[in-house]
Amino acid sequence: MAKDHDRLDKLHRRFEVKPGTKVKLKNFDPGWAGGDELPKKVARTVADAELTDDVSDLAKAQELLYADRSRALLVIFQALDAAGKDGTIKHVMTGLNPQGVSVSSFKVPSVEEISHTFLWRYTQHLPERGMIGIFNRSYYEEVLVVRVHPEYLAPQKLPAKKFDDTFWRERYEDINAYERHLVRNGTEIVKFFLHISKEEQKKRFLERIDTPEKNWKFSAADLKERKLWDDYERAFEDALTATSTKEASWHIIPADNKWMMRALVASILAAKIQSLKLKHPELPKDEKAKLAAAKEELLREK
Ligand code: AMP
Ligand code: MG
């Protein structure tokens, strides 16, 4: 399907945190479903069709990334519980060549991991050139869950004596410098915050409790974290404000409608790879001559 690039660009920019702007999450509607122009049902049909389309665009774009081998793509997903990280990753991955993509999910760090500086464990999972690396949670946990629970810093045995605003500002600076380093060296970065509302999270938690097949997805700890909703919002607002840079900006994706979230993510990713203007590598002349010779030899075979 031919795409209206200006329209898409405008749509994508609507969810991008412009570097230098202060994020207030209340200005972003988690339930956004296409705006007033479209009734929700129509918006859903359009989004579903575009998802199919974008997943196929993404697959083509990935093939180029893989063949070209000059760039890597790091895709970061951050969200509160039940926002749909896993489902979105699953949907976006359909159609991708599994050889060209890796997914890393980060849980509570191990003793070995926590004994290194805070970017160490993530560095080991970065995608190599040609690959898409998806981070299901990331080093941003170090300024999100860890900011909400500063007691998690104790085992890091840091030289800092106080965990005040300066401490967190320095972590943001380190992250920005790290991402700048990655981009300068050919790793493109796309960052998604899947933005769910408190009401929708409650609905999904209840569904997880009421549906036996979904019970495994719920843990009592999720409810404890829900009680810290405002603290998490503040940590997200600060982090999104401080780390949306021209090299690696954030997208705040409305997550209450899964179909909208998935369509937006796939579309933004496909556009990102296409913007790199990669080309299938062309063989040098002598290599082409070797191909021609090989063809002749094959055709001569009896
Ligand atoms: P889930 O993704 O639901 O399986 O949960 C993973 C858990 O690991 C979440 O509660 C995260 O907050 C936690 N987690 C991930 N990274 C870190 C980190 N760097 N420090 C502390 N907790 C973390
Ligand atoms: Mg969880």
Coordinates of N, CA, C and O in Angstrom, one line a residue, residues 1 28 31 36 55 70 73 79 85 98 100 103 117 119-120 125 139 148 153-154 166 172 216 266-267 275 294:
M1 N 0.9 -1.2 0.0 CA 0.0 0.0 0.0 C 0.9 1.3 0.0 O 1.9 1.3 0.7
F28 N -0.7 13.7 27.9 CA -0.7 12.6 26.9 C -1.8 11.6 27.3 O -1.8 11.1 28.4
G31 N -5.6 6.8 26.4 CA -6.7 6.1 25.6 C -6.9 6.7 24.2 O -7.9 6.3 23.5
D36 N -10.5 12.8 17.2 CA -11.9 13.1 17.1 C -12.4 12.8 15.7 O -13.6 12.5 15.5
V55 N 4.0 -4.2 9.5 CA 4.8 -5.4 9.9 C 5.5 -5.9 8.6 O 6.7 -6.3 8.7
S70 N 25.8 -2.2 8.2 CA 26.5 -1.1 8.7 C 25.9 -0.5 9.9 O 26.5 0.2 10.7
L73 N 20.0 -1.7 15.1 CA 18.9 -0.9 15.7 C 18.6 -1.4 17.1 O 18.3 -2.6 17.3
A79 N 7.7 0.6 30.5 CA 6.3 0.8 30.8 C 6.1 0.3 32.3 O 6.9 -0.4 32.9
K85 N 4.0 -4.7 27.1 CA 5.3 -4.8 26.4 C 5.5 -6.1 25.7 O 5.8 -6.1 24.5
P98 N 14.0 -14.3 12.3 CA 14.5 -14.5 13.6 C 16.0 -14.4 13.7 O 16.6 -14.1 14.8
G100 N 17.8 -12.2 12.5 CA 18.3 -10.8 12.5 C 17.8 -10.1 13.7 O 18.0 -8.8 13.8
V103 N 15.8 -10.5 21.5 CA 15.1 -9.9 22.5 C 15.7 -10.1 23.8 O 16.1 -11.3 24.2
T117 N 29.3 -1.5 37.0 CA 28.7 -0.2 36.9 C 27.3 -0.4 36.2 O 27.1 -1.4 35.5
L119 N 25.7 0.3 33.6 CA 25.4 0.1 32.2 C 25.9 -1.2 31.7 O 25.6 -1.7 30.6
W120 N 26.7 -1.9 32.6 CA 27.4 -3.1 32.2 C 26.6 -4.2 31.6 O 26.8 -4.7 30.6
H125 N 24.2 -7.0 25.9 CA 23.1 -7.5 25.0 C 22.9 -6.6 23.8 O 21.9 -6.8 23.1
Y139 N 18.4 -0.2 30.7 CA 19.2 0.6 31.7 C 18.3 1.7 32.2 O 18.7 2.3 33.2
V148 N 12.5 5.0 42.3 CA 11.3 4.8 43.2 C 11.7 4.0 44.5 O 11.2 4.2 45.5
L153 N 19.8 0.8 45.7 CA 21.2 1.3 45.4 C 22.2 0.8 46.4 O 23.4 0.8 46.0
A154 N 21.8 0.4 47.6 CA 22.8 0.0 48.6 C 23.8 -1.1 48.1 O 25.0 -0.9 48.2
T166 N 21.1 15.8 42.1 CA 22.3 15.8 41.4 C 22.7 14.3 41.0 O 23.2 14.1 39.8
Y172 N 21.3 10.5 34.3 CA 20.7 10.8 33.0 C 21.8 11.3 32.0 O 21.8 10.9 30.8
W216 N -0.4 -16.6 35.8 CA 1.0 -16.6 35.9 C 1.6 -15.2 35.7 O 2.7 -14.8 36.1
A266 N 4.9 -0.4 15.3 CA 5.3 -1.0 14.1 C 5.6 0.0 13.0 O 6.6 0.0 12.3
S267 N 4.7 1.0 13.0 CA 4.8 2.1 12.0 C 6.1 3.0 12.3 O 6.8 3.3 11.3
S275 N 14.2 5.5 7.1 CA 14.9 6.8 7.1 C 16.4 6.6 7.0 O 17.1 7.6 6.7
A294 N 30.8 -18.4 -12.3 CA 30.1 -19.5 -11.6 C 28.8 -19.9 -12.3 O 28.6 -21.1 -12.4

